[in-house]
PDB file of C-alpha atoms and ligand atoms in Angstrom:
ATOM      1  CA  MET A   1     -15.585 -25.110  90.161  1.00  0.00           C
ATOM      2  CA  ILE A   2     -19.057 -26.480  89.785  1.00  0.00           C
ATOM      3  CA  ASP A   3     -21.899 -25.736  92.212  1.00  0.00           C
ATOM      4  CA  ARG A   4     -23.739 -28.501  94.048  1.00  0.00           C
ATOM      5  CA  THR A   5     -27.098 -28.022  92.293  1.00  0.00           C
ATOM      6  CA  THR A   6     -25.505 -28.255  88.848  1.00  0.00           C
ATOM      7  CA  ALA A   7     -23.444 -31.275  89.897  1.00  0.00           C
ATOM      8  CA  MET A   8     -26.538 -33.089  91.203  1.00  0.00           C
ATOM      9  CA  GLN A   9     -28.517 -32.266  88.059  1.00  0.00           C
ATOM     10  CA  LEU A  10     -25.729 -33.582  85.854  1.00  0.00           C
ATOM     11  CA  LEU A  11     -25.536 -36.762  87.911  1.00  0.00           C
ATOM     12  CA  GLU A  12     -29.295 -37.286  87.570  1.00  0.00           C
ATOM     13  CA  THR A  13     -28.944 -36.931  83.794  1.00  0.00           C
ATOM     14  CA  ALA A  14     -26.035 -39.399  83.793  1.00  0.00           C
ATOM     15  CA  LYS A  15     -28.094 -41.883  85.823  1.00  0.00           C
ATOM     16  CA  LYS A  16     -30.996 -41.565  83.399  1.00  0.00           C
ATOM     17  CA  VAL A  17     -28.928 -42.150  80.248  1.00  0.00           C
ATOM     18  CA  ARG A  18     -27.197 -45.063  81.950  1.00  0.00           C
ATOM     19  CA  ARG A  19     -30.450 -46.986  81.463  1.00  0.00           C
ATOM     20  CA  ASN A  20     -29.659 -47.008  77.729  1.00  0.00           C
ATOM     21  CA  ALA A  21     -26.245 -48.608  78.169  1.00  0.00           C
ATOM     22  CA  TYR A  22     -25.661 -51.584  75.902  1.00  0.00           C
ATOM     23  CA  ALA A  23     -23.443 -53.804  78.034  1.00  0.00           C
ATOM     24  CA  PRO A  24     -24.463 -57.465  77.545  1.00  0.00           C
ATOM     25  CA  TYR A  25     -20.862 -58.680  77.982  1.00  0.00           C
ATOM     26  CA  SER A  26     -19.538 -56.881  81.052  1.00  0.00           C
ATOM     27  CA  LYS A  27     -22.954 -56.033  82.560  1.00  0.00           C
ATOM     28  CA  TYR A  28     -21.274 -52.836  83.747  1.00  0.00           C
ATOM     29  CA  HIS A  29     -23.596 -50.004  82.774  1.00  0.00           C
ATOM     30  CA  VAL A  30     -22.223 -46.474  82.535  1.00  0.00           C
ATOM     31  CA  GLY A  31     -23.877 -43.114  81.917  1.00  0.00           C
ATOM     32  CA  ALA A  32     -22.170 -39.777  81.366  1.00  0.00           C
ATOM     33  CA  ALA A  33     -23.474 -36.204  81.148  1.00  0.00           C
ATOM     34  CA  LEU A  34     -21.154 -33.548  79.758  1.00  0.00           C
ATOM     35  CA  LEU A  35     -21.991 -29.900  80.428  1.00  0.00           C
ATOM     36  CA  ALA A  36     -20.810 -27.463  77.763  1.00  0.00           C
ATOM     37  CA  LYS A  37     -19.941 -23.847  78.492  1.00  0.00           C
ATOM     38  CA  ASN A  38     -22.954 -22.787  76.382  1.00  0.00           C
ATOM     39  CA  GLY A  39     -25.250 -24.635  78.832  1.00  0.00           C
ATOM     40  CA  LYS A  40     -26.012 -27.616  76.614  1.00  0.00           C
ATOM     41  CA  VAL A  41     -25.713 -31.103  78.090  1.00  0.00           C
ATOM     42  CA  TYR A  42     -24.478 -34.034  76.008  1.00  0.00           C
ATOM     43  CA  VAL A  43     -25.174 -37.550  77.194  1.00  0.00           C
ATOM     44  CA  GLY A  44     -23.503 -40.855  76.555  1.00  0.00           C
ATOM     45  CA  CYS A  45     -23.641 -44.487  77.595  1.00  0.00           C
ATOM     46  CA  ASN A  46     -21.275 -47.355  76.983  1.00  0.00           C
ATOM     47  CA  VAL A  47     -21.911 -49.339  73.816  1.00  0.00           C
ATOM     48  CA  GLU A  48     -20.287 -52.769  73.843  1.00  0.00           C
ATOM     49  CA  ASN A  49     -19.585 -55.070  70.953  1.00  0.00           C
ATOM     50  CA  ALA A  50     -19.046 -58.813  70.479  1.00  0.00           C
ATOM     51  CA  SER A  51     -15.621 -57.760  69.241  1.00  0.00           C
ATOM     52  CA  PHE A  52     -14.759 -56.345  72.680  1.00  0.00           C
ATOM     53  CA  GLY A  53     -12.212 -53.804  71.445  1.00  0.00           C
ATOM     54  CA  ALA A  54     -14.925 -52.060  69.434  1.00  0.00           C
ATOM     55  CA  THR A  55     -16.652 -51.007  72.661  1.00  0.00           C
ATOM     56  CA  ASN A  56     -17.121 -47.276  73.272  1.00  0.00           C
ATOM     57  CA  CYS A  57     -17.191 -45.833  76.783  1.00  0.00           C
ATOM     58  CA  ALA A  58     -19.965 -43.531  77.996  1.00  0.00           C
ATOM     59  CA  GLU A  59     -17.670 -40.526  78.402  1.00  0.00           C
ATOM     60  CA  ARG A  60     -16.369 -40.720  74.844  1.00  0.00           C
ATOM     61  CA  THR A  61     -19.871 -41.221  73.467  1.00  0.00           C
ATOM     62  CA  ALA A  62     -20.910 -37.950  75.160  1.00  0.00           C
ATOM     63  CA  LEU A  63     -17.804 -36.045  74.113  1.00  0.00           C
ATOM     64  CA  PHE A  64     -17.906 -37.177  70.480  1.00  0.00           C
ATOM     65  CA  THR A  65     -21.570 -36.196  70.263  1.00  0.00           C
ATOM     66  CA  ALA A  66     -20.688 -32.700  71.494  1.00  0.00           C
ATOM     67  CA  ILE A  67     -17.833 -32.385  69.001  1.00  0.00           C
ATOM     68  CA  ALA A  68     -20.137 -33.493  66.183  1.00  0.00           C
ATOM     69  CA  ASP A  69     -22.536 -30.753  67.315  1.00  0.00           C
ATOM     70  CA  GLY A  70     -19.767 -28.174  66.891  1.00  0.00           C
ATOM     71  CA  VAL A  71     -19.205 -27.682  70.632  1.00  0.00           C
ATOM     72  CA  ARG A  72     -15.685 -27.838  72.099  1.00  0.00           C
ATOM     73  CA  ASP A  73     -15.769 -25.881  75.371  1.00  0.00           C
ATOM     74  CA  PHE A  74     -16.801 -27.779  78.475  1.00  0.00           C
ATOM     75  CA  GLU A  75     -17.629 -27.034  82.091  1.00  0.00           C
ATOM     76  CA  ALA A  76     -17.829 -30.472  83.752  1.00  0.00           C
ATOM     77  CA  ILE A  77     -18.698 -34.139  83.268  1.00  0.00           C
ATOM     78  CA  ALA A  78     -20.710 -36.444  85.529  1.00  0.00           C
ATOM     79  CA  ILE A  79     -20.164 -40.191  85.425  1.00  0.00           C
ATOM     80  CA  THR A  80     -22.194 -42.946  87.014  1.00  0.00           C
ATOM     81  CA  GLY A  81     -22.005 -46.676  86.610  1.00  0.00           C
ATOM     82  CA  GLY A  82     -21.774 -50.120  88.063  1.00  0.00           C
ATOM     83  CA  LEU A  83     -22.710 -53.742  87.533  1.00  0.00           C
ATOM     84  CA  ALA A  84     -26.336 -54.042  86.406  1.00  0.00           C
ATOM     85  CA  ASP A  85     -28.489 -52.008  88.811  1.00  0.00           C
ATOM     86  CA  THR A  86     -25.841 -51.385  91.442  1.00  0.00           C
ATOM     87  CA  LEU A  87     -23.849 -48.199  91.735  1.00  0.00           C
ATOM     88  CA  ASP A  88     -20.061 -48.507  91.817  1.00  0.00           C
ATOM     89  CA  GLU A  89     -18.931 -46.018  94.454  1.00  0.00           C
ATOM     90  CA  GLY A  90     -15.391 -46.213  93.158  1.00  0.00           C
ATOM     91  CA  ILE A  91     -16.174 -45.516  89.543  1.00  0.00           C
ATOM     92  CA  LEU A  92     -13.398 -43.773  87.636  1.00  0.00           C
ATOM     93  CA  PRO A  93     -13.036 -42.859  83.980  1.00  0.00           C
ATOM     94  CA  CYS A  94     -10.638 -45.102  82.079  1.00  0.00           C
ATOM     95  CA  GLY A  95      -7.306 -43.864  80.751  1.00  0.00           C
ATOM     96  CA  ILE A  96      -8.493 -43.670  77.160  1.00  0.00           C
ATOM     97  CA  CYS A  97     -11.427 -41.435  78.191  1.00  0.00           C
ATOM     98  CA  CYS A  98      -9.113 -39.220  80.255  1.00  0.00           C
ATOM     99  CA  GLN A  99      -6.768 -38.912  77.283  1.00  0.00           C
ATOM    100  CA  VAL A 100      -9.679 -37.986  75.007  1.00  0.00           C
ATOM    101  CA  LEU A 101     -11.047 -35.472  77.537  1.00  0.00           C
ATOM    102  CA  SER A 102      -7.591 -33.924  77.890  1.00  0.00           C
ATOM    103  CA  GLU A 103      -7.656 -32.992  74.195  1.00  0.00           C
ATOM    104  CA  PHE A 104     -10.427 -30.468  74.964  1.00  0.00           C
ATOM    105  CA  CYS A 105     -10.397 -29.859  78.717  1.00  0.00           C
ATOM    106  CA  THR A 106      -7.866 -28.252  81.042  1.00  0.00           C
ATOM    107  CA  LYS A 107      -6.351 -29.902  84.109  1.00  0.00           C
ATOM    108  CA  ASP A 108      -8.848 -28.187  86.452  1.00  0.00           C
ATOM    109  CA  PHE A 109     -11.832 -29.660  84.581  1.00  0.00           C
ATOM    110  CA  PRO A 110     -14.214 -31.165  87.201  1.00  0.00           C
ATOM    111  CA  VAL A 111     -15.065 -34.859  86.881  1.00  0.00           C
ATOM    112  CA  ILE A 112     -18.099 -35.632  89.046  1.00  0.00           C
ATOM    113  CA  LEU A 113     -18.251 -39.247  90.169  1.00  0.00           C
ATOM    114  CA  ALA A 114     -21.394 -40.797  91.600  1.00  0.00           C
ATOM    115  CA  ASN A 115     -21.586 -42.248  95.082  1.00  0.00           C
ATOM    116  CA  ALA A 116     -24.724 -43.944  96.385  1.00  0.00           C
ATOM    117  CA  ASP A 117     -26.250 -40.802  97.852  1.00  0.00           C
ATOM    118  CA  SER A 118     -23.832 -38.071  96.907  1.00  0.00           C
ATOM    119  CA  TYR A 119     -20.778 -37.589  94.758  1.00  0.00           C
ATOM    120  CA  ARG A 120     -17.118 -36.642  94.762  1.00  0.00           C
ATOM    121  CA  ILE A 121     -15.293 -34.392  92.367  1.00  0.00           C
ATOM    122  CA  LEU A 122     -11.780 -34.960  91.083  1.00  0.00           C
ATOM    123  CA  THR A 123     -10.065 -32.803  88.497  1.00  0.00           C
ATOM    124  CA  LEU A 124      -8.925 -34.198  85.185  1.00  0.00           C
ATOM    125  CA  GLY A 125      -5.369 -33.282  86.246  1.00  0.00           C
ATOM    126  CA  GLU A 126      -5.678 -35.404  89.400  1.00  0.00           C
ATOM    127  CA  LEU A 127      -7.015 -38.343  87.420  1.00  0.00           C
ATOM    128  CA  PHE A 128      -4.590 -38.052  84.520  1.00  0.00           C
ATOM    129  CA  PRO A 129      -1.648 -35.786  85.300  1.00  0.00           C
ATOM    130  CA  HIS A 130       0.451 -36.602  82.244  1.00  0.00           C
ATOM    131  CA  SER A 131      -1.464 -36.698  78.976  1.00  0.00           C
ATOM    132  CA  PHE A 132      -0.057 -36.982  75.488  1.00  0.00           C
ATOM    133  CA  SER A 133      -0.762 -33.682  73.764  1.00  0.00           C
ATOM    134  CA  SER A 134      -0.268 -31.667  70.589  1.00  0.00           C
ATOM    135  CA  GLU A 135       2.936 -30.340  72.173  1.00  0.00           C
ATOM    136  CA  ASN A 136       4.429 -33.784  71.748  1.00  0.00           C
ATOM    137  CA  LEU A 137       3.885 -33.480  68.028  1.00  0.00           C
ATOM    138  CA  SER A 138       5.444 -30.073  67.484  1.00  0.00           C
TER     139      SER A 138
HETATM  140  N1  LIG B 201     -16.669 -48.105  80.772  1.00  0.00           N
HETATM  141  C1  LIG B 201     -17.118 -46.832  80.511  1.00  0.00           C
HETATM  142  O1  LIG B 201     -18.126 -46.653  79.803  1.00  0.00           O
HETATM  143  N2  LIG B 201     -16.423 -45.798  81.018  1.00  0.00           N
HETATM  144  C2  LIG B 201     -15.297 -45.921  81.775  1.00  0.00           C
HETATM  145  O2  LIG B 201     -14.613 -44.941  82.021  1.00  0.00           O
HETATM  146  C3  LIG B 201     -14.938 -47.228  82.319  1.00  0.00           C
HETATM  147  C4  LIG B 201     -15.485 -48.381  81.553  1.00  0.00           C
HETATM  148  C5  LIG B 201     -17.399 -49.246  80.200  1.00  0.00           C
HETATM  149  C6  LIG B 201     -16.673 -49.946  79.088  1.00  0.00           C
HETATM  150  C7  LIG B 201     -17.270 -51.331  79.165  1.00  0.00           C
HETATM  151  O3  LIG B 201     -18.462 -51.338  78.404  1.00  0.00           O
HETATM  152  C8  LIG B 201     -17.639 -51.505  80.625  1.00  0.00           C
HETATM  153  O4  LIG B 201     -17.639 -50.196  81.203  1.00  0.00           O
HETATM  154  C9  LIG B 201     -16.701 -52.410  81.407  1.00  0.00           C
HETATM  155  O5  LIG B 201     -15.389 -52.060  81.197  1.00  0.00           O
END
């Protein structure tokens, strides 16, 4: 599990990177901060596109950056977002992001979700109990 201080720090980082979100179409701005086991933090924001399907979510932006940096072991992810300047208290990672996270993270991986003043933590297994995995391909 993740301690409160670390969770709050990660959320602050997610809130900061959220300012860089490029979301002119949905106006829903998301920031993510992914803590690696080596202590490094990888950030991501959503990057939308006029061809909507080309949009990349904040969580995947952060994860792909970590993978490109040669890092594959993760401790936790913090996610914050909402329409324009508001904070969506019910924010949840989308199914595609959960599937992508499940490639590298176990079911007990903590997903920290921002509330207005605090946060809640769900595990990846709670959010996405049945992922498609390499076992399906063997
Ligand atoms: N979005 C994320 O970045 N992460 C999620 O898990 C949910 C959705 C983005 C994608 C799109 O730019 C906007 O939020 C509205 O769907």
